[in-house]
PDB file of C-alpha atoms in Angstrom:
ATOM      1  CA  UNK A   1      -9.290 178.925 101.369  1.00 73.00           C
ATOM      2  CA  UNK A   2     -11.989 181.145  99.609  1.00 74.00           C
ATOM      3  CA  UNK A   3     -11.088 182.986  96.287  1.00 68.00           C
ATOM      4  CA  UNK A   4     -10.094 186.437  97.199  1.00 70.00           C
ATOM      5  CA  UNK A   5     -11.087 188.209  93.710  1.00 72.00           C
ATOM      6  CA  UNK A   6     -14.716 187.039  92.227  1.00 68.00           C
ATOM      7  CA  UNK A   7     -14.567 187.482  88.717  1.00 76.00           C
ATOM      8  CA  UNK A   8     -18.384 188.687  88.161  1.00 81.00           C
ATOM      9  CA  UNK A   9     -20.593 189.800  90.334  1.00 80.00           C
ATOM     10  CA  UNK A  10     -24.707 190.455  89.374  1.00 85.00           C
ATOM     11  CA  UNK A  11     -26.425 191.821  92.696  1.00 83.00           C
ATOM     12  CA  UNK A  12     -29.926 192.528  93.357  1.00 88.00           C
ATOM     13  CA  UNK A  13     -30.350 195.699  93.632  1.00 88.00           C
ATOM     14  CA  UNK A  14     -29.786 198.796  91.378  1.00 90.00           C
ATOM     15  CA  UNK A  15     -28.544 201.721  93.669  1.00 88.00           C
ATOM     16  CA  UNK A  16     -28.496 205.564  92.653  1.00 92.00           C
ATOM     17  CA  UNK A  17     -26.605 208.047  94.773  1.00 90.00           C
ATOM     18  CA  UNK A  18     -26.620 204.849  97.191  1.00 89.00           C
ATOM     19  CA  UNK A  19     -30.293 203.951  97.369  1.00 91.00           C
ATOM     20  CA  UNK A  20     -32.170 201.476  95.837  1.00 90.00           C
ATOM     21  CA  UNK A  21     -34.998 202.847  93.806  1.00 89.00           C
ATOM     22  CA  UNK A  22     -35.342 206.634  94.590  1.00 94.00           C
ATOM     23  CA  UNK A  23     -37.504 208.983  93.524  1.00 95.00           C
ATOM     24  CA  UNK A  24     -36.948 212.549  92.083  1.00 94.00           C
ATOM     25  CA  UNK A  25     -39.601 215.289  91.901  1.00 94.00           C
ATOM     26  CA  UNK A  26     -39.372 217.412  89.545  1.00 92.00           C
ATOM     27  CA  UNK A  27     -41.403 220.150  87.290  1.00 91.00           C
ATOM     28  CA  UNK A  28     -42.039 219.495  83.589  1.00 92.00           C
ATOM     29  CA  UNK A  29     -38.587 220.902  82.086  1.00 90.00           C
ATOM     30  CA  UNK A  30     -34.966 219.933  80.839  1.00 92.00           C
ATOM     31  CA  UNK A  31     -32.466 218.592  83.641  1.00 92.00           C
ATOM     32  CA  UNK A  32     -29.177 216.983  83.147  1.00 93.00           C
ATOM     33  CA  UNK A  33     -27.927 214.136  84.951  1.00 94.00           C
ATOM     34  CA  UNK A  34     -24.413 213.092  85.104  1.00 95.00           C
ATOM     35  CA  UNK A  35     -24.550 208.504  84.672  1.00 95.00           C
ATOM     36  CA  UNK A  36     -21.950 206.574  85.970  1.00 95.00           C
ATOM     37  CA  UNK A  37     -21.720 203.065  85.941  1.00 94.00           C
ATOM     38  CA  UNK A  38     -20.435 201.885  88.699  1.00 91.00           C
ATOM     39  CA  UNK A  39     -21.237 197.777  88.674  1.00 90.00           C
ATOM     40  CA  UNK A  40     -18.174 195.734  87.896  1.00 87.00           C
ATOM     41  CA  UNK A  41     -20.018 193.459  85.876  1.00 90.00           C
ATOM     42  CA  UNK A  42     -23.318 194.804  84.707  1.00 93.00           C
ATOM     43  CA  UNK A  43     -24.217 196.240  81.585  1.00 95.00           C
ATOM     44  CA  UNK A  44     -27.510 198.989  81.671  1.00 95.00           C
ATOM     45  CA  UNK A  45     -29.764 199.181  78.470  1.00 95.00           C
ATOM     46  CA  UNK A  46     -31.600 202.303  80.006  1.00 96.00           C
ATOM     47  CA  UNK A  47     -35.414 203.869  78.957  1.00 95.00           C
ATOM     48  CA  UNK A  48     -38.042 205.195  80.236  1.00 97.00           C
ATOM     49  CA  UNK A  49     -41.050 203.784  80.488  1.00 96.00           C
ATOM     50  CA  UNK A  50     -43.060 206.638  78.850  1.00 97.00           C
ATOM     51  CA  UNK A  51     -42.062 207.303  75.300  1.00 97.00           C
ATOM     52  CA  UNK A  52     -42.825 210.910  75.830  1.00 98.00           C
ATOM     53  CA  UNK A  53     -39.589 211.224  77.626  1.00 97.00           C
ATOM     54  CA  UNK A  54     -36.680 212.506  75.365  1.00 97.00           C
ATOM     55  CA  UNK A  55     -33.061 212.073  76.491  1.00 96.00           C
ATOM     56  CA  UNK A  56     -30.079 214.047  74.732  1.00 96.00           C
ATOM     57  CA  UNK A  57     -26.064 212.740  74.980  1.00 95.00           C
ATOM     58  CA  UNK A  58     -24.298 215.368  75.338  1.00 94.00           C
ATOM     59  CA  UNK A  59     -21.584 214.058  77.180  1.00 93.00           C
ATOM     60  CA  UNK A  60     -18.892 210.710  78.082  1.00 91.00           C
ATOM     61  CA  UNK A  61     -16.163 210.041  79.501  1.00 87.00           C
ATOM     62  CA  UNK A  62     -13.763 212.279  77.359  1.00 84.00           C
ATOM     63  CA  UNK A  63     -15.989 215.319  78.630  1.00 87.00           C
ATOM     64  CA  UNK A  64     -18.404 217.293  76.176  1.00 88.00           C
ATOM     65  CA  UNK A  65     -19.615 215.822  72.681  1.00 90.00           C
ATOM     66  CA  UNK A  66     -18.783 218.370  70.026  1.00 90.00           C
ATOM     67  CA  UNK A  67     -22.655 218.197  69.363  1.00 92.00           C
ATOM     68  CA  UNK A  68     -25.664 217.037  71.098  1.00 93.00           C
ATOM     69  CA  UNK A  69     -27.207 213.619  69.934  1.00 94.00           C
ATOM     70  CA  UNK A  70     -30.480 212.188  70.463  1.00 95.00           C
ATOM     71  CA  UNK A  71     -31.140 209.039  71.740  1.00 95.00           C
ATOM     72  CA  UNK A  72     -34.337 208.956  72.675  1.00 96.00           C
ATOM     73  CA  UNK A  73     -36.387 211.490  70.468  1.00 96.00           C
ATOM     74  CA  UNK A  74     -39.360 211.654  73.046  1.00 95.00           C
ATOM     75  CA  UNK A  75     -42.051 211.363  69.761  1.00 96.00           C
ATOM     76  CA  UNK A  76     -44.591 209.762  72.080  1.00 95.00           C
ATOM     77  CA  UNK A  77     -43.098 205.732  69.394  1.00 95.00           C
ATOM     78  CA  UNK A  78     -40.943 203.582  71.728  1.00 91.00           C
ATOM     79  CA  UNK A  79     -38.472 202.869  68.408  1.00 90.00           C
ATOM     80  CA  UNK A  80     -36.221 199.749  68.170  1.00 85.00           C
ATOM     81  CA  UNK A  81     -32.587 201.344  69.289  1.00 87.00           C
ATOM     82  CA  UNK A  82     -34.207 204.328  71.401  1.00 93.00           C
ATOM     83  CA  UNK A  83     -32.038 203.107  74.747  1.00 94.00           C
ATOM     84  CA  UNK A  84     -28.736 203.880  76.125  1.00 95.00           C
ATOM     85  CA  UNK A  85     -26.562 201.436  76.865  1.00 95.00           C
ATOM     86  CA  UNK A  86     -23.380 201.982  79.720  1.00 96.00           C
ATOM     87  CA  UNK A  87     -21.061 199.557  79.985  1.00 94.00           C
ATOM     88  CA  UNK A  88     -19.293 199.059  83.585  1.00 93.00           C
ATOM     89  CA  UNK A  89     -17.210 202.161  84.565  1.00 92.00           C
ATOM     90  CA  UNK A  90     -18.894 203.934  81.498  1.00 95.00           C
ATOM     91  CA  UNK A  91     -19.776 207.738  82.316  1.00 95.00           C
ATOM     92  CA  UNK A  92     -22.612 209.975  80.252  1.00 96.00           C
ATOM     93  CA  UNK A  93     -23.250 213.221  80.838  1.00 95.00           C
ATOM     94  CA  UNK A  94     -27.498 213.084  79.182  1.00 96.00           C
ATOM     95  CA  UNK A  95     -30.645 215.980  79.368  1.00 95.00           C
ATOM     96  CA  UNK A  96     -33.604 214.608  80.654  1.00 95.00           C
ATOM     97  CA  UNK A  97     -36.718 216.378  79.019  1.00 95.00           C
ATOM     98  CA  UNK A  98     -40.075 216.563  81.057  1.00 94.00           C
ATOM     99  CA  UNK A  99     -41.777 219.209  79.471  1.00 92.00           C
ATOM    100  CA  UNK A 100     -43.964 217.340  77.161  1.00 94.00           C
ATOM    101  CA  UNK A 101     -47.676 218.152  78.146  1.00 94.00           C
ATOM    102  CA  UNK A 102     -48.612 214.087  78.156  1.00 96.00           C
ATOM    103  CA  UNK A 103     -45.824 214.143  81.198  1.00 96.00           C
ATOM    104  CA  UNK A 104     -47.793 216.539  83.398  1.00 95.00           C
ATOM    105  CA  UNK A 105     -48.733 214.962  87.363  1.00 95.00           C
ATOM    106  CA  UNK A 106     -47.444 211.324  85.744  1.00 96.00           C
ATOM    107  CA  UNK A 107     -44.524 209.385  87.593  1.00 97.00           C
ATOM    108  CA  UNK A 108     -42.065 208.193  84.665  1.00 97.00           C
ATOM    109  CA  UNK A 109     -39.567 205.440  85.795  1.00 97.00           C
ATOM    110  CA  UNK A 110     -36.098 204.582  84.653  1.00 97.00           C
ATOM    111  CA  UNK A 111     -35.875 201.201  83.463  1.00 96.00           C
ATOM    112  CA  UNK A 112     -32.747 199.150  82.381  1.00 96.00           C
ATOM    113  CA  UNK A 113     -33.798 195.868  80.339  1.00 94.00           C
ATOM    114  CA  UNK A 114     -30.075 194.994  80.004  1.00 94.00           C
ATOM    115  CA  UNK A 115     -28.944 191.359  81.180  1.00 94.00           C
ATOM    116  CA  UNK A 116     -30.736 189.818  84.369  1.00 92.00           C
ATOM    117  CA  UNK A 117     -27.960 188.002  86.173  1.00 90.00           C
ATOM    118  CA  UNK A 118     -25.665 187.638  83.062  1.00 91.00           C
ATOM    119  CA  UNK A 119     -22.516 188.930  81.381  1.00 91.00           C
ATOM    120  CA  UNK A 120     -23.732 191.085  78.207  1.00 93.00           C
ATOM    121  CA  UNK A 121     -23.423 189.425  74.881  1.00 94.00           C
ATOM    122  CA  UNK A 122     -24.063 192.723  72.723  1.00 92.00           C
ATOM    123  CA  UNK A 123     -27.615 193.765  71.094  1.00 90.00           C
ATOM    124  CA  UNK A 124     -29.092 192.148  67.809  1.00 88.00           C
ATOM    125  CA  UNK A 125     -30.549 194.517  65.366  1.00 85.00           C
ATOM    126  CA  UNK A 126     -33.826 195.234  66.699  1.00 82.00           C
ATOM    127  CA  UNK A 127     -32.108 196.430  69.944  1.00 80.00           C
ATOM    128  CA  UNK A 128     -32.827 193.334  71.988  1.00 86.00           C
ATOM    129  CA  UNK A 129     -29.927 191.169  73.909  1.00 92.00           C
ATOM    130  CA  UNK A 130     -28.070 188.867  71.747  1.00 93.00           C
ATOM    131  CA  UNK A 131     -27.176 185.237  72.764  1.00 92.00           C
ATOM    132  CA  UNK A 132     -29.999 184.098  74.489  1.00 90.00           C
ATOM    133  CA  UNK A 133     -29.816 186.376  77.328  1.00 92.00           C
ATOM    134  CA  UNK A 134     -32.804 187.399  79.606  1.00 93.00           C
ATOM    135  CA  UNK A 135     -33.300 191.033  79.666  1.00 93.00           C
ATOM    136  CA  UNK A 136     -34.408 192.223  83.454  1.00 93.00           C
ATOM    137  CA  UNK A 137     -37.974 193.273  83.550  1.00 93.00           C
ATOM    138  CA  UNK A 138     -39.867 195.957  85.600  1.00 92.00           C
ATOM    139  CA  UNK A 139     -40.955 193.442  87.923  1.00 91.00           C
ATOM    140  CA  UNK A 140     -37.103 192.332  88.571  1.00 89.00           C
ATOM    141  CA  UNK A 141     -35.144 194.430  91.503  1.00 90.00           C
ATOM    142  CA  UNK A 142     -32.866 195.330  88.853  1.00 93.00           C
ATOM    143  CA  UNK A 143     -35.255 196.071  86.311  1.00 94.00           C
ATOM    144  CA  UNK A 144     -36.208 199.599  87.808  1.00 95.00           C
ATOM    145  CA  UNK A 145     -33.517 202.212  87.979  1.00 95.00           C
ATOM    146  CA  UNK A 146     -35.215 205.001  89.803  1.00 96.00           C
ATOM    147  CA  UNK A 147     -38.854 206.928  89.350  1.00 97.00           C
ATOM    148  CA  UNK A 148     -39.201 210.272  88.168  1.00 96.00           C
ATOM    149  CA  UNK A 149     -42.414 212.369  89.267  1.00 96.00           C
ATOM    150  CA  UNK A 150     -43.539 215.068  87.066  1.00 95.00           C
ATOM    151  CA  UNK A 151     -45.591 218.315  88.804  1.00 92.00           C
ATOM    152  CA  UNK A 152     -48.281 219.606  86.636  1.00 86.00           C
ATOM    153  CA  UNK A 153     -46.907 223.341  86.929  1.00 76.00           C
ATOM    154  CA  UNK A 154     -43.482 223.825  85.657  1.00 71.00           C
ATOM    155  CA  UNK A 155     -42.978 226.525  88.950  1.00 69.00           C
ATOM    156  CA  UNK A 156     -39.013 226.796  88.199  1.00 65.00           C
ATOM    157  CA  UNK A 157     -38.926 227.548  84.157  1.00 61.00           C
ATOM    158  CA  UNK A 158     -35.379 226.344  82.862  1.00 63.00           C
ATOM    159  CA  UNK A 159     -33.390 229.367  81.601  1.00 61.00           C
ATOM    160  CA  UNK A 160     -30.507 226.847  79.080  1.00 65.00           C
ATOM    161  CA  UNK A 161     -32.139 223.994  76.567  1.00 76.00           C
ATOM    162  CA  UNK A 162     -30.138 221.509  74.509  1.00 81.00           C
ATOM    163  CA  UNK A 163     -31.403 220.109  71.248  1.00 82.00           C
ATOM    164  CA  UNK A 164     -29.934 217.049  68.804  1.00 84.00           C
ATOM    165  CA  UNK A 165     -26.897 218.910  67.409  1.00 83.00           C
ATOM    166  CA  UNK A 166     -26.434 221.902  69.474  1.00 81.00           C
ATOM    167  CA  UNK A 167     -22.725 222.284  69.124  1.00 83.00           C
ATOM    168  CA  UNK A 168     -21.108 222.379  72.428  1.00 81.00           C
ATOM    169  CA  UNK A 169     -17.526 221.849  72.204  1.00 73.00           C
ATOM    170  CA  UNK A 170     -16.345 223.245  69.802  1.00 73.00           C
ATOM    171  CA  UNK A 171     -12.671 222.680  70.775  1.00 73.00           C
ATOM    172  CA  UNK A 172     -12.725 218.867  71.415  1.00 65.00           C
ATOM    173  CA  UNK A 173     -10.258 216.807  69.258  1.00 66.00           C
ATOM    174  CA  UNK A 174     -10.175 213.382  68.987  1.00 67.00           C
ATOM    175  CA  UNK A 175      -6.536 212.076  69.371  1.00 65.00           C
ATOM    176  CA  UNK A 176      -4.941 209.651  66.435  1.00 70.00           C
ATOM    177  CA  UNK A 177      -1.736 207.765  67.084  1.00 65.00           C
ATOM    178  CA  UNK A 178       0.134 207.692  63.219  1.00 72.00           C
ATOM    179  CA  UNK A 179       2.956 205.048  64.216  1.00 68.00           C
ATOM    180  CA  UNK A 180       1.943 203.557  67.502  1.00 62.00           C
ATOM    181  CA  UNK A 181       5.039 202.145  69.126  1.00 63.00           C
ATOM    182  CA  UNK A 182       4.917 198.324  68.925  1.00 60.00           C
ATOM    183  CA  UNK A 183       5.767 196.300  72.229  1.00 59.00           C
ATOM    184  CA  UNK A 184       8.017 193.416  71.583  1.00 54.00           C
TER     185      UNK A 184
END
């Protein structure tokens, strides 16, 4: 006599790659990572938690951007809006950059300051959580995504870089429907 669908669901615990707060070492340098979310329910508002970090979009779920966008410019300024937000089942394809010289032998961790243990309401202005919701914190099991630590020799030098408005897909076209067929 128990409900056999739950309609949300908020654990506690964030897993990547199916563990719960791992840890990537890595040289100063570009790398891309391919984000999926794979909650049912929860929505990520994702930064790191050194503002010398930049992250480039280049990538969603319809496959390359035609250009390269900046979310997070890396400027050493945590700005109101510099976060990236994925939505349940939302895929991004982003560039990771390490290779600012304030980065060197530091551990940088990906946070998400998205909703706690509640559905999303949107973001107000400023880039906090609309409607009264309480944003996870650090502290919170599902505050911290996963922790990044940065060598102080970049022993692997990256050979590709991406910058805000590299063109990469040149070919993508974005599909409009003229006269949508109307279910009656």
């Amino acid at each position: 006599n128990y409900p056999s669908i739950v309609p949300e669901f908020f654990g506690d615990f964030v897993l990547v790659n199916g563990m719960a707060w791992p840890k990537f070492d890595t040289d100063p340098g570009e790398y891309r990572f391919h984000l999926l979310n794979g909650s049912d329910s929860r929505f990520y508002v994702l930064q790191p938690d050194n503002p010398y970090v930049k992250i480039t979009l280049i990538g969603s779920d319809g496959g390359l951007l035609p250009k390269a966008v900046t979310v997070i410019d890396g400027d050493g300024v945590q700005e109101p809006g510099e976060q990236l937000l994925l939505s349940p089942g939302d895929r991004a394809d982003v560039v990771f950059d390490f290779s600012a010289p304030q980065l060197r032998g530091q551990s940088v961790t990906l946070l998400n300051s998205g909703p706690a243990y509640e559905p999303f309401k949107g973001l107000a202005p400023d880039g906090s959580l609309a409607g009264g919701v309480q944003a996870a914190q650090p502290s919170d099991t599902v505050g911290q995504v996963m922790r990044f630590n940065i060598g102080q020799v970049d022993l692997s030098p990256n050979v590709a870089t991406v910058a805000d408005g590299t063109v990469l897909n040149r070919n993508r076209r974005t599909v409009v429907l003229r006269n949508p067929v109307q279910e009656s």
